[in-house]
Amino acid sequence: MSGFVFSEKPIEIASGDGATLTDTNGTEYLDFGASYACTPVGHCHPEVVDAATSQLEELMYVQASYPHTARTALYEQLSAAGPGDVDEVWLCNSGTEANEAALKFARHATGREKIIATTQGFHGRTMGALATTWKQKYKQGFEPLAGGVEFVEYGDADAMREAVDDETAAVILEPLQGEGGINPAATEYLRTVREVTEEEGAAMVLDEIQTGLGRTGTLWAAEKHDVVPDVLTTAKGLASGLPIGATLCRDWVAEDAGNHGSTFSGGPVVSAAAGATLDVIEREGLPEHAAETGAYIRDQIDERLGDDVRDVRGDGLMIGIEVKRGSNRLLRDLAIDHQVLALPAGRTVLRLLPPLTIEREHADAVVDALAEVIG
């Protein structure tokens, strides 16, 4: 009997190493999806494996009310890594939980109800985060969801100015939309969001669950735009695929966060893995490498495919290729005929989210495969 939520792919994965996954038949695949950006330093990076294994042998779990070295160290790392003064840290188990916490903290800190989200945004599948997610297909069968959420057009600064008022607790948005189709926000737009939320005393929540940890060319996409939010959420690749999320807050939000908790907040093993992941990202300069390699891939796609695609967009190693026909068949052909794994971002967008450690030969191999499949 298989699980009843996910539709299984016809490739059973047995092992991973760096940018490569190997199935049970011994076939190797170049992983340019990284399981939705969950392996930023590559599969089974030895430092992350060693950190998790050592901690596993010493102590598997203790609840967060008991101080523990690995958890405390991760608090300090994330606090130091947060943009500007976003340095108070709450740990949880996933991106949707990080966003749930962000929404709760904002409501409690402001004493307000209204949440503003954006069209095409995706913030998770639990009941609160789902209420701020745009596409109806994710909501069907689960409504009514949490109330008080209003949507405005992503990228429309005037609409945002009109929507944010003295009843707004928070604005939540992605600096570069992932599930919505790889849609980058203009710097001017994000600065407008920052300005109007400050004017009205609302919290600006940046969902960096997919864009963070160096993927877009800086540790946080917020840094690229010189915008400091009140709350920043991260997850996915934070512990190289082990389940973790984090909500980083400014003092004014954290001080009035209210009563919140999680049984598995910052477990020792996942905290050790996350700390090692952050160490590798920083020491190996992976944000800068992502910026350079991503620009090379986009340039090569433009040069090789030209009019065969509608658009190529993104930042760093978060790349969307808008094609002229359905993306699912192209993804299947990439996997079966060229042993390249990628992802969709809507019906007509191919999404590339490889490990940040990929080299030029990996990029060339994927562009060659794309040229054959799309061209």
PDB file of N, CA, C and O in Angstrom, residues 83-89 101-115 164-171 193-206 228-232 247-258:
ATOM      1  N   PRO A  83      18.584  39.434   8.150  1.00  0.00           N
ATOM      2  CA  PRO A  83      18.843  40.758   7.586  1.00  0.00           C
ATOM      3  C   PRO A  83      18.589  41.851   8.616  1.00  0.00           C
ATOM      4  O   PRO A  83      17.619  41.807   9.363  1.00  0.00           O
ATOM      5  N   GLY A  84      19.472  42.843   8.667  1.00  0.00           N
ATOM      6  CA  GLY A  84      19.287  43.951   9.595  1.00  0.00           C
ATOM      7  C   GLY A  84      19.116  43.483  11.020  1.00  0.00           C
ATOM      8  O   GLY A  84      19.903  42.677  11.534  1.00  0.00           O
ATOM      9  N   ASP A  85      18.072  43.998  11.672  1.00  0.00           N
ATOM     10  CA  ASP A  85      17.822  43.653  13.069  1.00  0.00           C
ATOM     11  C   ASP A  85      16.728  42.600  13.223  1.00  0.00           C
ATOM     12  O   ASP A  85      16.077  42.516  14.262  1.00  0.00           O
ATOM     13  N   VAL A  86      16.556  41.777  12.195  1.00  0.00           N
ATOM     14  CA  VAL A  86      15.613  40.655  12.287  1.00  0.00           C
ATOM     15  C   VAL A  86      16.374  39.494  12.926  1.00  0.00           C
ATOM     16  O   VAL A  86      16.933  38.631  12.252  1.00  0.00           O
ATOM     17  N   ASP A  87      16.441  39.479  14.256  1.00  0.00           N
ATOM     18  CA  ASP A  87      17.384  38.589  14.925  1.00  0.00           C
ATOM     19  C   ASP A  87      16.789  37.747  16.050  1.00  0.00           C
ATOM     20  O   ASP A  87      17.520  37.044  16.759  1.00  0.00           O
ATOM     21  N   GLU A  88      15.454  37.787  16.210  1.00  0.00           N
ATOM     22  CA  GLU A  88      14.814  36.898  17.183  1.00  0.00           C
ATOM     23  C   GLU A  88      14.322  35.661  16.433  1.00  0.00           C
ATOM     24  O   GLU A  88      13.734  35.777  15.355  1.00  0.00           O
ATOM     25  N   VAL A  89      14.549  34.459  16.988  1.00  0.00           N
ATOM     26  CA  VAL A  89      14.377  33.218  16.222  1.00  0.00           C
ATOM     27  C   VAL A  89      13.379  32.282  16.902  1.00  0.00           C
ATOM     28  O   VAL A  89      13.487  32.001  18.104  1.00  0.00           O
ATOM     29  N   ALA A 101       3.279  30.676  12.279  1.00  0.00           N
ATOM     30  CA  ALA A 101       3.813  31.420  13.421  1.00  0.00           C
ATOM     31  C   ALA A 101       3.912  32.902  13.095  1.00  0.00           C
ATOM     32  O   ALA A 101       3.567  33.755  13.922  1.00  0.00           O
ATOM     33  N   ALA A 102       4.380  33.227  11.880  1.00  0.00           N
ATOM     34  CA  ALA A 102       4.518  34.628  11.487  1.00  0.00           C
ATOM     35  C   ALA A 102       3.177  35.349  11.552  1.00  0.00           C
ATOM     36  O   ALA A 102       3.083  36.490  12.052  1.00  0.00           O
ATOM     37  N   LEU A 103       2.112  34.706  11.067  1.00  0.00           N
ATOM     38  CA  LEU A 103       0.793  35.323  11.073  1.00  0.00           C
ATOM     39  C   LEU A 103       0.266  35.482  12.497  1.00  0.00           C
ATOM     40  O   LEU A 103      -0.321  36.516  12.852  1.00  0.00           O
ATOM     41  N   LYS A 104       0.478  34.467  13.333  1.00  0.00           N
ATOM     42  CA  LYS A 104       0.055  34.559  14.724  1.00  0.00           C
ATOM     43  C   LYS A 104       0.803  35.666  15.461  1.00  0.00           C
ATOM     44  O   LYS A 104       0.206  36.468  16.190  1.00  0.00           O
ATOM     45  N   PHE A 105       2.117  35.703  15.260  1.00  0.00           N
ATOM     46  CA  PHE A 105       2.925  36.718  15.943  1.00  0.00           C
ATOM     47  C   PHE A 105       2.486  38.128  15.536  1.00  0.00           C
ATOM     48  O   PHE A 105       2.397  39.026  16.365  1.00  0.00           O
ATOM     49  N   ALA A 106       2.239  38.316  14.223  1.00  0.00           N
ATOM     50  CA  ALA A 106       1.850  39.639  13.738  1.00  0.00           C
ATOM     51  C   ALA A 106       0.510  40.070  14.319  1.00  0.00           C
ATOM     52  O   ALA A 106       0.334  41.235  14.718  1.00  0.00           O
ATOM     53  N   ARG A 107      -0.442  39.150  14.371  1.00  0.00           N
ATOM     54  CA  ARG A 107      -1.751  39.496  14.932  1.00  0.00           C
ATOM     55  C   ARG A 107      -1.643  39.840  16.414  1.00  0.00           C
ATOM     56  O   ARG A 107      -2.250  40.799  16.890  1.00  0.00           O
ATOM     57  N   HIS A 108      -0.859  39.064  17.130  1.00  0.00           N
ATOM     58  CA  HIS A 108      -0.743  39.314  18.559  1.00  0.00           C
ATOM     59  C   HIS A 108      -0.002  40.616  18.829  1.00  0.00           C
ATOM     60  O   HIS A 108      -0.388  41.397  19.708  1.00  0.00           O
ATOM     61  N   ALA A 109       1.055  40.884  18.066  1.00  0.00           N
ATOM     62  CA  ALA A 109       1.864  42.081  18.298  1.00  0.00           C
ATOM     63  C   ALA A 109       1.116  43.354  17.946  1.00  0.00           C
ATOM     64  O   ALA A 109       1.316  44.401  18.577  1.00  0.00           O
ATOM     65  N   THR A 110       0.246  43.289  16.937  1.00  0.00           N
ATOM     66  CA  THR A 110      -0.479  44.487  16.497  1.00  0.00           C
ATOM     67  C   THR A 110      -1.865  44.616  17.101  1.00  0.00           C
ATOM     68  O   THR A 110      -2.447  45.698  17.115  1.00  0.00           O
ATOM     69  N   GLY A 111      -2.417  43.500  17.575  1.00  0.00           N
ATOM     70  CA  GLY A 111      -3.789  43.512  18.066  1.00  0.00           C
ATOM     71  C   GLY A 111      -4.808  43.667  16.952  1.00  0.00           C
ATOM     72  O   GLY A 111      -5.960  44.038  17.202  1.00  0.00           O
ATOM     73  N   ARG A 112      -4.404  43.347  15.721  1.00  0.00           N
ATOM     74  CA  ARG A 112      -5.271  43.509  14.555  1.00  0.00           C
ATOM     75  C   ARG A 112      -5.530  42.163  13.891  1.00  0.00           C
ATOM     76  O   ARG A 112      -4.836  41.186  14.162  1.00  0.00           O
ATOM     77  N   GLU A 113      -6.509  42.164  12.983  1.00  0.00           N
ATOM     78  CA  GLU A 113      -6.896  40.910  12.342  1.00  0.00           C
ATOM     79  C   GLU A 113      -6.477  40.815  10.880  1.00  0.00           C
ATOM     80  O   GLU A 113      -6.062  39.762  10.416  1.00  0.00           O
ATOM     81  N   LYS A 114      -6.571  41.883  10.126  1.00  0.00           N
ATOM     82  CA  LYS A 114      -6.465  41.813   8.664  1.00  0.00           C
ATOM     83  C   LYS A 114      -5.072  41.399   8.203  1.00  0.00           C
ATOM     84  O   LYS A 114      -4.067  41.956   8.633  1.00  0.00           O
ATOM     85  N   ILE A 115      -5.037  40.425   7.322  1.00  0.00           N
ATOM     86  CA  ILE A 115      -3.809  39.962   6.672  1.00  0.00           C
ATOM     87  C   ILE A 115      -3.938  40.235   5.179  1.00  0.00           C
ATOM     88  O   ILE A 115      -4.951  39.874   4.569  1.00  0.00           O
ATOM     89  N   VAL A 164      -3.341  48.533   2.533  1.00  0.00           N
ATOM     90  CA  VAL A 164      -2.778  48.560   3.889  1.00  0.00           C
ATOM     91  C   VAL A 164      -3.340  49.757   4.646  1.00  0.00           C
ATOM     92  O   VAL A 164      -3.255  50.897   4.189  1.00  0.00           O
ATOM     93  N   ASP A 165      -3.929  49.481   5.825  1.00  0.00           N
ATOM     94  CA  ASP A 165      -4.503  50.551   6.636  1.00  0.00           C
ATOM     95  C   ASP A 165      -4.273  50.262   8.109  1.00  0.00           C
ATOM     96  O   ASP A 165      -3.517  49.344   8.470  1.00  0.00           O
ATOM     97  N   ASP A 166      -4.926  51.044   8.967  1.00  0.00           N
ATOM     98  CA  ASP A 166      -4.686  50.896  10.407  1.00  0.00           C
ATOM     99  C   ASP A 166      -5.373  49.683  11.009  1.00  0.00           C
ATOM    100  O   ASP A 166      -5.330  49.486  12.226  1.00  0.00           O
ATOM    101  N   GLU A 167      -6.014  48.861  10.162  1.00  0.00           N
ATOM    102  CA  GLU A 167      -6.573  47.597  10.628  1.00  0.00           C
ATOM    103  C   GLU A 167      -5.727  46.396  10.185  1.00  0.00           C
ATOM    104  O   GLU A 167      -6.067  45.259  10.477  1.00  0.00           O
ATOM    105  N   THR A 168      -4.613  46.667   9.493  1.00  0.00           N
ATOM    106  CA  THR A 168      -3.787  45.601   8.926  1.00  0.00           C
ATOM    107  C   THR A 168      -2.776  45.100   9.946  1.00  0.00           C
ATOM    108  O   THR A 168      -1.985  45.879  10.490  1.00  0.00           O
ATOM    109  N   ALA A 169      -2.788  43.804  10.191  1.00  0.00           N
ATOM    110  CA  ALA A 169      -1.789  43.185  11.066  1.00  0.00           C
ATOM    111  C   ALA A 169      -0.503  42.897  10.310  1.00  0.00           C
ATOM    112  O   ALA A 169       0.594  43.121  10.830  1.00  0.00           O
ATOM    113  N   ALA A 170      -0.632  42.389   9.060  1.00  0.00           N
ATOM    114  CA  ALA A 170       0.559  41.984   8.324  1.00  0.00           C
ATOM    115  C   ALA A 170       0.302  41.949   6.832  1.00  0.00           C
ATOM    116  O   ALA A 170      -0.831  41.736   6.385  1.00  0.00           O
ATOM    117  N   VAL A 171       1.360  42.146   6.087  1.00  0.00           N
ATOM    118  CA  VAL A 171       1.406  41.838   4.660  1.00  0.00           C
ATOM    119  C   VAL A 171       2.382  40.696   4.502  1.00  0.00           C
ATOM    120  O   VAL A 171       3.533  40.783   4.956  1.00  0.00           O
ATOM    121  N   VAL A 193       6.079  48.288  -0.168  1.00  0.00           N
ATOM    122  CA  VAL A 193       5.473  47.460   0.876  1.00  0.00           C
ATOM    123  C   VAL A 193       6.087  47.794   2.232  1.00  0.00           C
ATOM    124  O   VAL A 193       5.383  47.949   3.239  1.00  0.00           O
ATOM    125  N   ARG A 194       7.417  47.924   2.244  1.00  0.00           N
ATOM    126  CA  ARG A 194       8.105  48.267   3.496  1.00  0.00           C
ATOM    127  C   ARG A 194       7.637  49.630   4.010  1.00  0.00           C
ATOM    128  O   ARG A 194       7.368  49.819   5.208  1.00  0.00           O
ATOM    129  N   GLU A 195       7.501  50.588   3.118  1.00  0.00           N
ATOM    130  CA  GLU A 195       7.115  51.946   3.506  1.00  0.00           C
ATOM    131  C   GLU A 195       5.704  52.002   4.073  1.00  0.00           C
ATOM    132  O   GLU A 195       5.469  52.579   5.143  1.00  0.00           O
ATOM    133  N   VAL A 196       4.755  51.380   3.374  1.00  0.00           N
ATOM    134  CA  VAL A 196       3.354  51.508   3.811  1.00  0.00           C
ATOM    135  C   VAL A 196       3.086  50.698   5.083  1.00  0.00           C
ATOM    136  O   VAL A 196       2.266  51.107   5.912  1.00  0.00           O
ATOM    137  N   THR A 197       3.765  49.568   5.255  1.00  0.00           N
ATOM    138  CA  THR A 197       3.574  48.809   6.497  1.00  0.00           C
ATOM    139  C   THR A 197       4.153  49.577   7.679  1.00  0.00           C
ATOM    140  O   THR A 197       3.559  49.586   8.773  1.00  0.00           O
ATOM    141  N   GLU A 198       5.292  50.234   7.498  1.00  0.00           N
ATOM    142  CA  GLU A 198       5.846  51.046   8.579  1.00  0.00           C
ATOM    143  C   GLU A 198       4.918  52.205   8.918  1.00  0.00           C
ATOM    144  O   GLU A 198       4.698  52.528  10.098  1.00  0.00           O
ATOM    145  N   GLU A 199       4.364  52.851   7.898  1.00  0.00           N
ATOM    146  CA  GLU A 199       3.465  53.978   8.126  1.00  0.00           C
ATOM    147  C   GLU A 199       2.237  53.574   8.935  1.00  0.00           C
ATOM    148  O   GLU A 199       1.764  54.333   9.793  1.00  0.00           O
ATOM    149  N   GLU A 200       1.720  52.377   8.675  1.00  0.00           N
ATOM    150  CA  GLU A 200       0.468  51.949   9.310  1.00  0.00           C
ATOM    151  C   GLU A 200       0.692  51.057  10.528  1.00  0.00           C
ATOM    152  O   GLU A 200      -0.266  50.594  11.150  1.00  0.00           O
ATOM    153  N   GLY A 201       1.950  50.771  10.874  1.00  0.00           N
ATOM    154  CA  GLY A 201       2.216  49.940  12.043  1.00  0.00           C
ATOM    155  C   GLY A 201       1.920  48.468  11.843  1.00  0.00           C
ATOM    156  O   GLY A 201       1.684  47.733  12.809  1.00  0.00           O
ATOM    157  N   ALA A 202       1.925  48.025  10.594  1.00  0.00           N
ATOM    158  CA  ALA A 202       1.703  46.607  10.274  1.00  0.00           C
ATOM    159  C   ALA A 202       3.042  45.905  10.094  1.00  0.00           C
ATOM    160  O   ALA A 202       4.070  46.540   9.836  1.00  0.00           O
ATOM    161  N   ALA A 203       3.034  44.585  10.201  1.00  0.00           N
ATOM    162  CA  ALA A 203       4.256  43.794  10.022  1.00  0.00           C
ATOM    163  C   ALA A 203       4.424  43.416   8.555  1.00  0.00           C
ATOM    164  O   ALA A 203       3.476  42.956   7.916  1.00  0.00           O
ATOM    165  N   MET A 204       5.625  43.601   8.035  1.00  0.00           N
ATOM    166  CA  MET A 204       5.966  43.097   6.699  1.00  0.00           C
ATOM    167  C   MET A 204       6.596  41.723   6.875  1.00  0.00           C
ATOM    168  O   MET A 204       7.648  41.581   7.513  1.00  0.00           O
ATOM    169  N   VAL A 205       5.940  40.699   6.323  1.00  0.00           N
ATOM    170  CA  VAL A 205       6.409  39.319   6.439  1.00  0.00           C
ATOM    171  C   VAL A 205       6.926  38.875   5.076  1.00  0.00           C
ATOM    172  O   VAL A 205       6.166  38.821   4.107  1.00  0.00           O
ATOM    173  N   LEU A 206       8.209  38.579   4.994  1.00  0.00           N
ATOM    174  CA  LEU A 206       8.781  38.059   3.757  1.00  0.00           C
ATOM    175  C   LEU A 206       8.929  36.544   3.872  1.00  0.00           C
ATOM    176  O   LEU A 206       9.642  36.047   4.748  1.00  0.00           O
ATOM    177  N   VAL A 228      14.507  45.460   4.745  1.00  0.00           N
ATOM    178  CA  VAL A 228      14.519  44.707   5.997  1.00  0.00           C
ATOM    179  C   VAL A 228      13.076  44.533   6.461  1.00  0.00           C
ATOM    180  O   VAL A 228      12.425  45.516   6.836  1.00  0.00           O
ATOM    181  N   PRO A 229      12.548  43.312   6.438  1.00  0.00           N
ATOM    182  CA  PRO A 229      11.163  43.083   6.876  1.00  0.00           C
ATOM    183  C   PRO A 229      11.077  43.060   8.391  1.00  0.00           C
ATOM    184  O   PRO A 229      12.085  43.171   9.102  1.00  0.00           O
ATOM    185  N   ASP A 230       9.869  42.901   8.906  1.00  0.00           N
ATOM    186  CA  ASP A 230       9.680  42.698  10.343  1.00  0.00           C
ATOM    187  C   ASP A 230       9.768  41.228  10.705  1.00  0.00           C
ATOM    188  O   ASP A 230      10.162  40.876  11.824  1.00  0.00           O
ATOM    189  N   VAL A 231       9.382  40.373   9.761  1.00  0.00           N
ATOM    190  CA  VAL A 231       9.408  38.921   9.962  1.00  0.00           C
ATOM    191  C   VAL A 231       9.907  38.281   8.676  1.00  0.00           C
ATOM    192  O   VAL A 231       9.518  38.692   7.579  1.00  0.00           O
ATOM    193  N   LEU A 232      10.770  37.298   8.817  1.00  0.00           N
ATOM    194  CA  LEU A 232      11.269  36.534   7.668  1.00  0.00           C
ATOM    195  C   LEU A 232      11.131  35.051   7.993  1.00  0.00           C
ATOM    196  O   LEU A 232      11.516  34.617   9.091  1.00  0.00           O
ATOM    197  N   THR A 247      11.161  31.112  11.980  1.00  0.00           N
ATOM    198  CA  THR A 247      10.540  32.422  11.860  1.00  0.00           C
ATOM    199  C   THR A 247      11.440  33.417  12.571  1.00  0.00           C
ATOM    200  O   THR A 247      11.641  33.327  13.783  1.00  0.00           O
ATOM    201  N   LEU A 248      12.016  34.344  11.797  1.00  0.00           N
ATOM    202  CA  LEU A 248      12.906  35.358  12.339  1.00  0.00           C
ATOM    203  C   LEU A 248      12.124  36.664  12.468  1.00  0.00           C
ATOM    204  O   LEU A 248      11.433  37.067  11.532  1.00  0.00           O
ATOM    205  N   CYS A 249      12.243  37.323  13.608  1.00  0.00           N
ATOM    206  CA  CYS A 249      11.431  38.507  13.885  1.00  0.00           C
ATOM    207  C   CYS A 249      12.278  39.654  14.422  1.00  0.00           C
ATOM    208  O   CYS A 249      13.304  39.443  15.072  1.00  0.00           O
ATOM    209  N   ARG A 250      11.788  40.869  14.163  1.00  0.00           N
ATOM    210  CA  ARG A 250      12.297  42.037  14.862  1.00  0.00           C
ATOM    211  C   ARG A 250      11.786  42.019  16.303  1.00  0.00           C
ATOM    212  O   ARG A 250      10.792  41.356  16.622  1.00  0.00           O
ATOM    213  N   ASP A 251      12.459  42.806  17.168  1.00  0.00           N
ATOM    214  CA  ASP A 251      12.124  42.795  18.585  1.00  0.00           C
ATOM    215  C   ASP A 251      10.660  43.104  18.847  1.00  0.00           C
ATOM    216  O   ASP A 251      10.022  42.457  19.681  1.00  0.00           O
ATOM    217  N   TRP A 252      10.109  44.099  18.142  1.00  0.00           N
ATOM    218  CA  TRP A 252       8.751  44.537  18.474  1.00  0.00           C
ATOM    219  C   TRP A 252       7.713  43.446  18.219  1.00  0.00           C
ATOM    220  O   TRP A 252       6.677  43.398  18.895  1.00  0.00           O
ATOM    221  N   VAL A 253       8.011  42.558  17.261  1.00  0.00           N
ATOM    222  CA  VAL A 253       7.112  41.428  17.009  1.00  0.00           C
ATOM    223  C   VAL A 253       7.363  40.325  18.034  1.00  0.00           C
ATOM    224  O   VAL A 253       6.419  39.767  18.616  1.00  0.00           O
ATOM    225  N   ALA A 254       8.633  40.017  18.278  1.00  0.00           N
ATOM    226  CA  ALA A 254       8.972  38.918  19.185  1.00  0.00           C
ATOM    227  C   ALA A 254       8.521  39.190  20.617  1.00  0.00           C
ATOM    228  O   ALA A 254       8.043  38.286  21.315  1.00  0.00           O
ATOM    229  N   GLU A 255       8.643  40.441  21.059  1.00  0.00           N
ATOM    230  CA  GLU A 255       8.285  40.776  22.437  1.00  0.00           C
ATOM    231  C   GLU A 255       6.804  40.587  22.711  1.00  0.00           C
ATOM    232  O   GLU A 255       6.391  40.343  23.836  1.00  0.00           O
ATOM    233  N   ASP A 256       5.995  40.714  21.668  1.00  0.00           N
ATOM    234  CA  ASP A 256       4.545  40.571  21.833  1.00  0.00           C
ATOM    235  C   ASP A 256       4.014  39.395  21.027  1.00  0.00           C
ATOM    236  O   ASP A 256       2.913  39.447  20.491  1.00  0.00           O
ATOM    237  N   ALA A 257       4.811  38.333  20.930  1.00  0.00           N
ATOM    238  CA  ALA A 257       4.439  37.203  20.078  1.00  0.00           C
ATOM    239  C   ALA A 257       3.292  36.377  20.644  1.00  0.00           C
ATOM    240  O   ALA A 257       2.633  35.641  19.915  1.00  0.00           O
ATOM    241  N   GLY A 258       3.090  36.450  21.955  1.00  0.00           N
ATOM    242  CA  GLY A 258       1.993  35.680  22.538  1.00  0.00           C
ATOM    243  C   GLY A 258       2.393  34.249  22.836  1.00  0.00           C
ATOM    244  O   GLY A 258       3.560  33.865  22.783  1.00  0.00           O
TER     245      GLY A 258
END
